[in-house]
PDB file of N, CA and C in Angstrom:
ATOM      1  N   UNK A  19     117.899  96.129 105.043  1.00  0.00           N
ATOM      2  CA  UNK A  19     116.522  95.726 105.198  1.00  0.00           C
ATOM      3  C   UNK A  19     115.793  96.665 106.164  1.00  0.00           C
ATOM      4  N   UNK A  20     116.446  96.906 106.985  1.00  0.00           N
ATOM      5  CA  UNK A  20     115.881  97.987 108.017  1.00  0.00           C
ATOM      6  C   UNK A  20     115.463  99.263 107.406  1.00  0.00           C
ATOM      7  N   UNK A  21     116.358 100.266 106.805  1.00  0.00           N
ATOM      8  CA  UNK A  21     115.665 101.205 106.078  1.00  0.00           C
ATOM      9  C   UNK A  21     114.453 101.427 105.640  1.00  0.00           C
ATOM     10  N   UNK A  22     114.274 100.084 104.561  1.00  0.00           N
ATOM     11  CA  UNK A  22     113.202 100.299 104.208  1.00  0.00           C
ATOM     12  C   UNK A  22     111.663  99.687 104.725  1.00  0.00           C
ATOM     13  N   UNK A  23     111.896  99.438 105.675  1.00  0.00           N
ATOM     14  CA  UNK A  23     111.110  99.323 106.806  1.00  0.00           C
ATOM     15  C   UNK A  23     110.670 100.499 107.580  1.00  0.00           C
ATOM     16  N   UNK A  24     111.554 101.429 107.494  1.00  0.00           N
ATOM     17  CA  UNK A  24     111.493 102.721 107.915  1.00  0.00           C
ATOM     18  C   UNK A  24     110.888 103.541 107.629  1.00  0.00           C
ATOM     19  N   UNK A  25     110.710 102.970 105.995  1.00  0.00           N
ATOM     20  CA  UNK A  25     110.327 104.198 104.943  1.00  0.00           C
ATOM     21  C   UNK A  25     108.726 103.797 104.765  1.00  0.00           C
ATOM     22  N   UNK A  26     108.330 102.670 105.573  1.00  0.00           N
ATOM     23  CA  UNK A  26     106.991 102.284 104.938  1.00  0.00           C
ATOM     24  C   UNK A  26     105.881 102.731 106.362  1.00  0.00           C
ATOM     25  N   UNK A  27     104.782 102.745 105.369  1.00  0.00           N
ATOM     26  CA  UNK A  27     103.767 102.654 106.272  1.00  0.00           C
ATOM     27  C   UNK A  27     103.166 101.781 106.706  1.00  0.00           C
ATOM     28  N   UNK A  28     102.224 101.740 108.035  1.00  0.00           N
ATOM     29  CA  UNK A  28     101.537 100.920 108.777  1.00  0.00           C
ATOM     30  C   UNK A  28     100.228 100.826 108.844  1.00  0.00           C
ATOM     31  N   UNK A  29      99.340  99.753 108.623  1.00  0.00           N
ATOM     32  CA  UNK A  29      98.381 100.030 108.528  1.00  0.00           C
ATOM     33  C   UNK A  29      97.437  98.980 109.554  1.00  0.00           C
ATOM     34  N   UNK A  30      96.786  98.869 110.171  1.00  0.00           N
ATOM     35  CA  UNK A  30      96.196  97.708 111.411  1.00  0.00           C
ATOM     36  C   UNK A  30      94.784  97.145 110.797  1.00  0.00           C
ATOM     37  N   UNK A  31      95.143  96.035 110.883  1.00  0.00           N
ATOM     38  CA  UNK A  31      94.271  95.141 110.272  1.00  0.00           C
ATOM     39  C   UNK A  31      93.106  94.482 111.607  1.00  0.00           C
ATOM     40  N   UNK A  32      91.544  94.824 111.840  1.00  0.00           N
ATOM     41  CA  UNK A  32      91.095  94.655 112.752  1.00  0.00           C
ATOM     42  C   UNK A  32      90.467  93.442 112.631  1.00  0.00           C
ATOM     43  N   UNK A  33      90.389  92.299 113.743  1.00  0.00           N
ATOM     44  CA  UNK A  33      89.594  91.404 113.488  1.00  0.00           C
ATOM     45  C   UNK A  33      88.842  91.180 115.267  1.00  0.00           C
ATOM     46  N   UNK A  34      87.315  90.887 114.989  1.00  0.00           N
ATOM     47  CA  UNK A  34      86.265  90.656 115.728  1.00  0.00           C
ATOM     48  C   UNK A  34      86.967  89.583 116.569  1.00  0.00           C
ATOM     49  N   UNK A  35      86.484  89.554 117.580  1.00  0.00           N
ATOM     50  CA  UNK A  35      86.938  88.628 118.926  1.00  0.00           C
ATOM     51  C   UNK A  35      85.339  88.496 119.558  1.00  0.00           C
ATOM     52  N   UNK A  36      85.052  87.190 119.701  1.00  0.00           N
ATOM     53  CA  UNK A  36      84.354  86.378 120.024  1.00  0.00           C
ATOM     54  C   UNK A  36      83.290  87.565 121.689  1.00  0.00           C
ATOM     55  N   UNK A  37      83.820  88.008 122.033  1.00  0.00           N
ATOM     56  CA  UNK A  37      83.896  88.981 123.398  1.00  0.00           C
ATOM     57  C   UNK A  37      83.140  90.138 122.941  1.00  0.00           C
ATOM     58  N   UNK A  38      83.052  90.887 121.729  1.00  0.00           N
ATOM     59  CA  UNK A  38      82.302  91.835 121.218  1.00  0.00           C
ATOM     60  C   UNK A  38      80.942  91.960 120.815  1.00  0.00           C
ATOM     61  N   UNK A  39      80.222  92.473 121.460  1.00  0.00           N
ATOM     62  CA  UNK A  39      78.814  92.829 121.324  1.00  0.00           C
ATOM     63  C   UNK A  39      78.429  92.933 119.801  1.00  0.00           C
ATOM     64  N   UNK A  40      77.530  92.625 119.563  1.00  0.00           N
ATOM     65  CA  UNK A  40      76.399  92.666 118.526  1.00  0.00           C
ATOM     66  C   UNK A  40      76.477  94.163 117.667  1.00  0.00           C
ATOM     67  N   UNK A  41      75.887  94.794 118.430  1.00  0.00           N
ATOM     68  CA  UNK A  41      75.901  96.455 118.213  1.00  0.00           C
ATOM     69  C   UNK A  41      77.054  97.119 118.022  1.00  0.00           C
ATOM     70  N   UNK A  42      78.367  96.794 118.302  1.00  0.00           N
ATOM     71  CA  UNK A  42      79.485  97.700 117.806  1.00  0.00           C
ATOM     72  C   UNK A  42      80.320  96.180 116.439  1.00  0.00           C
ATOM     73  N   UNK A  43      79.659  95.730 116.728  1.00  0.00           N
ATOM     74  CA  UNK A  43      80.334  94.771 115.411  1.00  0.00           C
ATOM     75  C   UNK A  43      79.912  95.178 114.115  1.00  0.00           C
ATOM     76  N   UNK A  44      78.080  95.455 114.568  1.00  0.00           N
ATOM     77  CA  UNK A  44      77.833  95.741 112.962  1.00  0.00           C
ATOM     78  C   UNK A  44      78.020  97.313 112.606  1.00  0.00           C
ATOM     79  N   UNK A  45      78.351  97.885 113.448  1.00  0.00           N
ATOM     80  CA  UNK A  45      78.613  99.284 113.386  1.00  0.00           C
ATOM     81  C   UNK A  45      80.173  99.577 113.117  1.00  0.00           C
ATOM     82  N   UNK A  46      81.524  98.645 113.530  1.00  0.00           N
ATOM     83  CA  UNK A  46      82.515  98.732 112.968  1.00  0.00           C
ATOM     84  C   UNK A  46      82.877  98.099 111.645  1.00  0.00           C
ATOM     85  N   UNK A  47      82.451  96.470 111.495  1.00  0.00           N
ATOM     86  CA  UNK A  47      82.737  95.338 110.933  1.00  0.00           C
ATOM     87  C   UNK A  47      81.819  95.217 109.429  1.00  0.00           C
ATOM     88  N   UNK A  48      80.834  95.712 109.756  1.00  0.00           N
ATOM     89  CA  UNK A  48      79.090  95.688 108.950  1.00  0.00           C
ATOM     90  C   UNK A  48      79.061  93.824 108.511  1.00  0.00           C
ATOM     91  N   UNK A  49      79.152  93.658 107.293  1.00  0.00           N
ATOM     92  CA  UNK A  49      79.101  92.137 107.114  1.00  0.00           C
ATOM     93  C   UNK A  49      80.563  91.401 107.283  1.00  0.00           C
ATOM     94  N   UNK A  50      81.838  92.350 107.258  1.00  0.00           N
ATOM     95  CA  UNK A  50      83.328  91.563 106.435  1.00  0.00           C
ATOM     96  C   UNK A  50      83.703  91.551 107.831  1.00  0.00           C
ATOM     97  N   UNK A  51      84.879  89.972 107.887  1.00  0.00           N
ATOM     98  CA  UNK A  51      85.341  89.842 108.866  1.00  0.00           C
ATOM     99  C   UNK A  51      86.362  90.392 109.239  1.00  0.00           C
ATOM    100  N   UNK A  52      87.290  91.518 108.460  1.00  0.00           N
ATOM    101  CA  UNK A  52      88.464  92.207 108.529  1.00  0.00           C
ATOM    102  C   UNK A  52      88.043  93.698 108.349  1.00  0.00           C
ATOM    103  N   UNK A  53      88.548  94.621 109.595  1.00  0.00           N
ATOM    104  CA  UNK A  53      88.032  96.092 108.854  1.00  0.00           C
ATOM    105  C   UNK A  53      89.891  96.647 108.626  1.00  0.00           C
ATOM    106  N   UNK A  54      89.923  97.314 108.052  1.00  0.00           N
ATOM    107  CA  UNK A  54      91.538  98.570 108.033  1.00  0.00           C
ATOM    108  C   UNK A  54      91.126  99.439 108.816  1.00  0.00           C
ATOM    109  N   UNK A  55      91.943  99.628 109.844  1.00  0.00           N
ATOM    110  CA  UNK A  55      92.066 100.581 110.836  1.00  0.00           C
ATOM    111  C   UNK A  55      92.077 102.261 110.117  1.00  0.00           C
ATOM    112  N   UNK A  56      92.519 102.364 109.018  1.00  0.00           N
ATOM    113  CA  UNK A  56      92.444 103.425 108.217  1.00  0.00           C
ATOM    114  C   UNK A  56      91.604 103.747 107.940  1.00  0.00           C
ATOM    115  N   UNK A  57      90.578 103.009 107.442  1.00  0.00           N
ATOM    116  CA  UNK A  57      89.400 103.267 106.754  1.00  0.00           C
ATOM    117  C   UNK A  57      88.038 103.896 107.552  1.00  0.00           C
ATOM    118  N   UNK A  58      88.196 103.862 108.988  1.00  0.00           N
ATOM    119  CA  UNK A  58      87.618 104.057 109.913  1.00  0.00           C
ATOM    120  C   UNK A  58      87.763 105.590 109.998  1.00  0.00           C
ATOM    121  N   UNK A  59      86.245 106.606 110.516  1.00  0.00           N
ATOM    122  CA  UNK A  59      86.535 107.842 111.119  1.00  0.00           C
ATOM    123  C   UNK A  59      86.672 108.047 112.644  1.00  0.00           C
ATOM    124  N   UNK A  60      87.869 108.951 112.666  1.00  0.00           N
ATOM    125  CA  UNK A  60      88.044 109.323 114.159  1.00  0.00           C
ATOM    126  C   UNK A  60      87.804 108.741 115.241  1.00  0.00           C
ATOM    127  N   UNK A  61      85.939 109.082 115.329  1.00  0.00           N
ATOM    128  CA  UNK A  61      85.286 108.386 116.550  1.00  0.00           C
ATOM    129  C   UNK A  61      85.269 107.106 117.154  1.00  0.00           C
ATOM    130  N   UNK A  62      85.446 106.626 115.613  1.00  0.00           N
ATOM    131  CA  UNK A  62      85.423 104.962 115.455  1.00  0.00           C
ATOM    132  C   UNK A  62      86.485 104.465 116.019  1.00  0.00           C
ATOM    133  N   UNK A  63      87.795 105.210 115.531  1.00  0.00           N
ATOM    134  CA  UNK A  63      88.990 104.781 115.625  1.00  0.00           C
ATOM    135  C   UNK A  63      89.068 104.695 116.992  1.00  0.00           C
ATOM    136  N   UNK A  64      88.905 105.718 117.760  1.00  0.00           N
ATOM    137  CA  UNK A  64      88.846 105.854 119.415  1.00  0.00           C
ATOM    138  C   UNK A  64      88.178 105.088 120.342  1.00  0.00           C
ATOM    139  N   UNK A  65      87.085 104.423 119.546  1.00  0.00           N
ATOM    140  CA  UNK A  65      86.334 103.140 120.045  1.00  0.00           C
ATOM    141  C   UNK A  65      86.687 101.833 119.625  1.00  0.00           C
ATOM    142  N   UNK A  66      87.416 101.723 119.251  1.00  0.00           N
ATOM    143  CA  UNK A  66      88.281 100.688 118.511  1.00  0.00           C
ATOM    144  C   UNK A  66      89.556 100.676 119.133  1.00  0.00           C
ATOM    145  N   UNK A  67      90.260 101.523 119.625  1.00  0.00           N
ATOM    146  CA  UNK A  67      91.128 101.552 120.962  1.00  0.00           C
ATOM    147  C   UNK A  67      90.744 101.293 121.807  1.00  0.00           C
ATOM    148  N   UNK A  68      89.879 101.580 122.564  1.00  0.00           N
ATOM    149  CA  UNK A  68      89.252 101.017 124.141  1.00  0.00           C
ATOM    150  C   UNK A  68      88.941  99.620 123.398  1.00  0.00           C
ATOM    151  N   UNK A  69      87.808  99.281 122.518  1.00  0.00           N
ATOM    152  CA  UNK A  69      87.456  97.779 122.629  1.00  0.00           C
ATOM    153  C   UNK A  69      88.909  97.148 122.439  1.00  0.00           C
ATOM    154  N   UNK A  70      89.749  97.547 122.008  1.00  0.00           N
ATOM    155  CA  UNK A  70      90.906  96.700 121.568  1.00  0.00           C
ATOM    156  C   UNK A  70      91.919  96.477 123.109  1.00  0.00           C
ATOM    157  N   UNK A  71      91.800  97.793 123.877  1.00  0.00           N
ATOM    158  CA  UNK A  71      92.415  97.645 125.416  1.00  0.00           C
ATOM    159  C   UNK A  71      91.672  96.862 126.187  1.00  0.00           C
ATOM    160  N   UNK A  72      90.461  95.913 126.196  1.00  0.00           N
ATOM    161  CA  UNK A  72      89.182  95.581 126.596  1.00  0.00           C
ATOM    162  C   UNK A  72      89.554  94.444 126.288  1.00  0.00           C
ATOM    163  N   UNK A  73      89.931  93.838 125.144  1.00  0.00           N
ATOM    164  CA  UNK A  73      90.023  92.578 123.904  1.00  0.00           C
ATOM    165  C   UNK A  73      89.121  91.981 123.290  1.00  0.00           C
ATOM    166  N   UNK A  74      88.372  93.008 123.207  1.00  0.00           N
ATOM    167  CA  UNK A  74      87.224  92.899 121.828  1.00  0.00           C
ATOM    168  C   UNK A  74      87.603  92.322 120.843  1.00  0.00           C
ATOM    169  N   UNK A  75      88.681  92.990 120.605  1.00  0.00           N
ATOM    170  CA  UNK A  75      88.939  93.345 119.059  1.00  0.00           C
ATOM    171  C   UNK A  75      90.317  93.192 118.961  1.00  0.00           C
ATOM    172  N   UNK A  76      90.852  92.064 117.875  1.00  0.00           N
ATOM    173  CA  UNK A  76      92.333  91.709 117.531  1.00  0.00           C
ATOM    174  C   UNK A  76      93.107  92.883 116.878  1.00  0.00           C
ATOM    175  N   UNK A  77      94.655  93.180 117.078  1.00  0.00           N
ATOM    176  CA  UNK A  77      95.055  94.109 115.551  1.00  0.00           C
ATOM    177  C   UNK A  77      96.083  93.161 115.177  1.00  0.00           C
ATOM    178  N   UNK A  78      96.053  93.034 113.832  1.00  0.00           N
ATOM    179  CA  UNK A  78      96.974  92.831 113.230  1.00  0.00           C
ATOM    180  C   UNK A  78      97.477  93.462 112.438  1.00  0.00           C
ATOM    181  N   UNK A  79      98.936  93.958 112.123  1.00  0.00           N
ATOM    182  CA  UNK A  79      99.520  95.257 111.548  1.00  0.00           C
ATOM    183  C   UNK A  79     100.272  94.727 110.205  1.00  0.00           C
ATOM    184  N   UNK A  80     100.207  95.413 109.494  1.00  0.00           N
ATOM    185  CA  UNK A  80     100.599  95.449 108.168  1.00  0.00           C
ATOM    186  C   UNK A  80     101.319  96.518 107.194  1.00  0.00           C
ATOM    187  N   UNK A  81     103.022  96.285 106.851  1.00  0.00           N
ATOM    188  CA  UNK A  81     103.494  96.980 106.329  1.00  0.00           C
ATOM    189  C   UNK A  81     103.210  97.151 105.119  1.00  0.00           C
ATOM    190  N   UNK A  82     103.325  98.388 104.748  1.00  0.00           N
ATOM    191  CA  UNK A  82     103.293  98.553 103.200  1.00  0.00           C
ATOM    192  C   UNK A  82     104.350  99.977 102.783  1.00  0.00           C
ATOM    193  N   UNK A  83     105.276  99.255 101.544  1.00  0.00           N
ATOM    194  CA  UNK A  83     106.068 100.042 101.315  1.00  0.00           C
ATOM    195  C   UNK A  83     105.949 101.307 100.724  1.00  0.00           C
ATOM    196  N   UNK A  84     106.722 102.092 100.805  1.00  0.00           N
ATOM    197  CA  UNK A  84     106.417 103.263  99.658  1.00  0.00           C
ATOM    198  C   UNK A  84     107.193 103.764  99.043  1.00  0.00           C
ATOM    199  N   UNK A  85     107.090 102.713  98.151  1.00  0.00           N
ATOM    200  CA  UNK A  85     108.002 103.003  96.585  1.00  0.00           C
ATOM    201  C   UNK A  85     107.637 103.841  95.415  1.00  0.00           C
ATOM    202  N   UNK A  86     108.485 105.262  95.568  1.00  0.00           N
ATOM    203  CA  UNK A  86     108.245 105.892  94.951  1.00  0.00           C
ATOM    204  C   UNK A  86     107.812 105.915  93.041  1.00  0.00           C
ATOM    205  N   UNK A  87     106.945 105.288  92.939  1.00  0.00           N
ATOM    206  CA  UNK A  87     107.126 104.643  91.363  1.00  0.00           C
ATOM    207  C   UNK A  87     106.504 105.662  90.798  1.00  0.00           C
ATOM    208  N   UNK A  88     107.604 106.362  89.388  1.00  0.00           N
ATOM    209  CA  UNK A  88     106.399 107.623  88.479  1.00  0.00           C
ATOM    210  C   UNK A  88     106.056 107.039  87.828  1.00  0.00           C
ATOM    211  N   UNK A  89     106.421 105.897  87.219  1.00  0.00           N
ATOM    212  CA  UNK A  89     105.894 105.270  86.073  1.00  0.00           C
ATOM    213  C   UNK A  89     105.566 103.659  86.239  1.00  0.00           C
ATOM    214  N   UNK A  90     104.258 103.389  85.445  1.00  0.00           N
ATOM    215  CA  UNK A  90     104.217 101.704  85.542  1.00  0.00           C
ATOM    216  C   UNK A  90     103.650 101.033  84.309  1.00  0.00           C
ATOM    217  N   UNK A  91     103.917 100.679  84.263  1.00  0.00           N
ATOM    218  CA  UNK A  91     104.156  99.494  82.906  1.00  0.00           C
ATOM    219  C   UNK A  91     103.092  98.630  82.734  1.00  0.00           C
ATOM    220  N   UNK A  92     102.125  98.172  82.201  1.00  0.00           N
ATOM    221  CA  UNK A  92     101.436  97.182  82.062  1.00  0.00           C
ATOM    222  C   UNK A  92     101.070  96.526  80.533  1.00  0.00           C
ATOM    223  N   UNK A  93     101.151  95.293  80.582  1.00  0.00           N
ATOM    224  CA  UNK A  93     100.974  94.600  79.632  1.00  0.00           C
ATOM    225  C   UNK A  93      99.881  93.487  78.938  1.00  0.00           C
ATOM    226  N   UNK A  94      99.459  93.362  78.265  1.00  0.00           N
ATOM    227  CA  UNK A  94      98.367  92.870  77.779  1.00  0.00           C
ATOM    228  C   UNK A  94      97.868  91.763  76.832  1.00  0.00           C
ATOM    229  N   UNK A  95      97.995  90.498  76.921  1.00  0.00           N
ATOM    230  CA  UNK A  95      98.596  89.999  75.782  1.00  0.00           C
ATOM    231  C   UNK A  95      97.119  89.601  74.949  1.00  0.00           C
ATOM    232  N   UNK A  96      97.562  89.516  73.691  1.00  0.00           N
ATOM    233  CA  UNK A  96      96.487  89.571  72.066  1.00  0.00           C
ATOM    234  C   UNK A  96      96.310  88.401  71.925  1.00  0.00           C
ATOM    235  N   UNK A  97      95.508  87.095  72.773  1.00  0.00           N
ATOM    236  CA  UNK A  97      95.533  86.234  72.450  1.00  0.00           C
ATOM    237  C   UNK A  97      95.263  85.554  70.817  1.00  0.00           C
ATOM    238  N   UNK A  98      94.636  86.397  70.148  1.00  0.00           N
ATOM    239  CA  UNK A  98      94.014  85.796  68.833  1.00  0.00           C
ATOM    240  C   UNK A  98      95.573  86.290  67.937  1.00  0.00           C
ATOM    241  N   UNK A  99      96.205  87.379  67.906  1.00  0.00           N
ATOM    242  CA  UNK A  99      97.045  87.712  67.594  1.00  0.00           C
ATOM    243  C   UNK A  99      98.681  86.952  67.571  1.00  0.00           C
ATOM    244  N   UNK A 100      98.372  86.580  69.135  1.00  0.00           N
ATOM    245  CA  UNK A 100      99.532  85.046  69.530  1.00  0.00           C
ATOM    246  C   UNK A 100      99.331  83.569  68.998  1.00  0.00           C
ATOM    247  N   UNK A 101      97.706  83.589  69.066  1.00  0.00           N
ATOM    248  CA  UNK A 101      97.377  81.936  68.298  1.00  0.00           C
ATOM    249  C   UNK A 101      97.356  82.390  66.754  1.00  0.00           C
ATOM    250  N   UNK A 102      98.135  83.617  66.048  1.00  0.00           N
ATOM    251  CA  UNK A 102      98.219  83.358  64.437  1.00  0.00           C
ATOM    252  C   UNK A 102      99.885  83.656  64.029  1.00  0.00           C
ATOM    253  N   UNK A 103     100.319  83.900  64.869  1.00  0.00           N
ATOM    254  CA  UNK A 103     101.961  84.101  64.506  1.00  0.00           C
ATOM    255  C   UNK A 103     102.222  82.752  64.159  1.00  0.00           C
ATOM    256  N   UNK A 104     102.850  82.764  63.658  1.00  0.00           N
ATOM    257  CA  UNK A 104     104.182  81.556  63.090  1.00  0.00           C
ATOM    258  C   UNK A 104     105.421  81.643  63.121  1.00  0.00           C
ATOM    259  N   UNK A 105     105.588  80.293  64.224  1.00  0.00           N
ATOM    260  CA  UNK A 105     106.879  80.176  64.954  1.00  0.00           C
ATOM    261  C   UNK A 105     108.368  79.273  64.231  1.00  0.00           C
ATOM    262  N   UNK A 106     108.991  80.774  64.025  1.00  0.00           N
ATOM    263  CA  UNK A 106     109.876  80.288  63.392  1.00  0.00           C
ATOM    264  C   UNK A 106     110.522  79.071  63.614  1.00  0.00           C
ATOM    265  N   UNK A 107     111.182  78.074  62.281  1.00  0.00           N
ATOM    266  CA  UNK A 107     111.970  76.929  62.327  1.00  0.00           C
ATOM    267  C   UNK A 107     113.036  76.884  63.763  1.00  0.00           C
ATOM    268  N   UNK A 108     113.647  77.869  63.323  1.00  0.00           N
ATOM    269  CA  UNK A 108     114.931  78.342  64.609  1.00  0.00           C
ATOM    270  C   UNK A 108     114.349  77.770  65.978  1.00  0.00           C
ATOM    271  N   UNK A 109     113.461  78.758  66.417  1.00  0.00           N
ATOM    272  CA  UNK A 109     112.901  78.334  67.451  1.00  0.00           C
ATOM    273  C   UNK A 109     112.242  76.969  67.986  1.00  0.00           C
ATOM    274  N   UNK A 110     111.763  76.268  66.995  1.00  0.00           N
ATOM    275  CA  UNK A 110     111.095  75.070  67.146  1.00  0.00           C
ATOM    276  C   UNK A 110     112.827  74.017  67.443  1.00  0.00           C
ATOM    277  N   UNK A 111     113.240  74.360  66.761  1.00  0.00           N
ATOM    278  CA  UNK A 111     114.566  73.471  66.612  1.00  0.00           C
ATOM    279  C   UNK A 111     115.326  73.915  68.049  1.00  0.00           C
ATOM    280  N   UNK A 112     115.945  74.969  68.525  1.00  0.00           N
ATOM    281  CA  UNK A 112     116.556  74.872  69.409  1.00  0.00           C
ATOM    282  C   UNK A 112     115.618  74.532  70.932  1.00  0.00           C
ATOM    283  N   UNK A 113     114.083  74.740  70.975  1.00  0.00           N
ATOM    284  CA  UNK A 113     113.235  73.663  71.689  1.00  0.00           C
ATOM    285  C   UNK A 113     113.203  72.357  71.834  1.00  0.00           C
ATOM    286  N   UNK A 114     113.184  71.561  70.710  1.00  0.00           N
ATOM    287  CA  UNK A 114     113.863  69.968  70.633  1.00  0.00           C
ATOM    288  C   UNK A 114     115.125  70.326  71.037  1.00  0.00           C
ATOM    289  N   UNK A 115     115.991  70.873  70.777  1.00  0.00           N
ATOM    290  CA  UNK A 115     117.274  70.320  71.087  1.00  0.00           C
ATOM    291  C   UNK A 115     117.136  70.452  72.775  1.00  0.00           C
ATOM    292  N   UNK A 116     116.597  71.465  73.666  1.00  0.00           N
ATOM    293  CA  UNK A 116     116.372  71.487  74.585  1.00  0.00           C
ATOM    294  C   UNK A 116     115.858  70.203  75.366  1.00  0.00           C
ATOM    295  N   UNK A 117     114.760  69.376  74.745  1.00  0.00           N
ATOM    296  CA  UNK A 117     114.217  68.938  75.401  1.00  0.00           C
ATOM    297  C   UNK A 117     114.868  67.184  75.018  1.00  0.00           C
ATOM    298  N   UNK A 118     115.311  66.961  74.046  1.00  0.00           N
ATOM    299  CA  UNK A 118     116.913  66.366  73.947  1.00  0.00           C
ATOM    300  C   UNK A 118     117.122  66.002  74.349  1.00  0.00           C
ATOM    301  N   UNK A 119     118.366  67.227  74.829  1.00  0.00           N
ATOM    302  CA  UNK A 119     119.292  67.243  76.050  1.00  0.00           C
ATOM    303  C   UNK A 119     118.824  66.685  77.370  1.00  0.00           C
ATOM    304  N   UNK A 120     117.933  67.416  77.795  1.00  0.00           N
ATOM    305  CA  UNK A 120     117.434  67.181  79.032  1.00  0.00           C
ATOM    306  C   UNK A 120     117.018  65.587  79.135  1.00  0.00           C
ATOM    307  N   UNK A 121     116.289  64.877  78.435  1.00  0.00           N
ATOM    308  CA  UNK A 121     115.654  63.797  78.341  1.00  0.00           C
ATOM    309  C   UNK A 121     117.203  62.401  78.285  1.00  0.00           C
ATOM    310  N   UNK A 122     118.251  62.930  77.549  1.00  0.00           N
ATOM    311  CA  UNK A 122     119.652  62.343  77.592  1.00  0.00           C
ATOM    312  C   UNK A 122     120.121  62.943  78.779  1.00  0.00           C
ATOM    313  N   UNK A 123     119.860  63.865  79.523  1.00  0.00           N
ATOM    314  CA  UNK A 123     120.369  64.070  81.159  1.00  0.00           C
ATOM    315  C   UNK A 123     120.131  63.033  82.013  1.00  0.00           C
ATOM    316  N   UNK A 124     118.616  62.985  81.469  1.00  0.00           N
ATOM    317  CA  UNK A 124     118.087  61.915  82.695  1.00  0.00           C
ATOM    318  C   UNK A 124     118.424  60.673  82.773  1.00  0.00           C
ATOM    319  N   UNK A 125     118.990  59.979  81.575  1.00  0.00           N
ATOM    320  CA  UNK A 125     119.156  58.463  81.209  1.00  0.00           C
ATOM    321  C   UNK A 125     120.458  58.675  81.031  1.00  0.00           C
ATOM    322  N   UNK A 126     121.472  59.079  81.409  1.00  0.00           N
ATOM    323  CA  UNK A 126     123.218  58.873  81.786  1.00  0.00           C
ATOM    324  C   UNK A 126     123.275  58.700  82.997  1.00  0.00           C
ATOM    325  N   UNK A 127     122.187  59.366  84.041  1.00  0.00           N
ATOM    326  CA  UNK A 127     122.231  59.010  85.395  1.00  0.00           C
ATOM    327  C   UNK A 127     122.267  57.523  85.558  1.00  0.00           C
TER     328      UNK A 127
END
């Protein structure tokens, strides 16, 4: 588990503290109550350290892994395509028998 803890990045999640002026709230924060410490330039970031040594300003930190993925998969399903198939006998039948069973599980107890 540690490893890959190792392997991930960090990212600081900022939240407003009651203690912070007007003027650097809407200048870090603008309307949202959460900024990413990432998303911030430089200057900002450096003023966002002092207010945060000050306690302006909360961090909360957040891992995120980095899993090397080349490829990803996504799927889509055809609803009109799914409501016209026809479901084989087989299947309908070993469903009852499923639900059967289960229903004779409950009443041997």
């Amino acid at each position: 588990m540690l490893p890959r803890f190792l392997n991930s990045s960090y990212d600081k999640i900022l939240h407003a503290q009651p203690s912070l002026n007007e003027e650097d709230r809407l200048l870090i924060f603008g309307n949202v109550d959460q900024q990413h410490f990432s998303s911030l330039d430089k200057e900002l970031q450096a003023k966002v350290m002092r207010l945060t040594r000050q306690g302006a300003i909360q961090l909360e930190y957040q891992a995120t892994d980095q899993k090397h993925i080349k490829t990803e998969k996504w799927y889509r399903v055809d609803h009109e395509v799914l409501g016209q198939l026809v479901i084989p006998n087989r299947a309908k039948k070993s469903k009852s028998y499923g639900k059967f069973y289960r229903i004779r599980l409950e009443y041997t107890f």
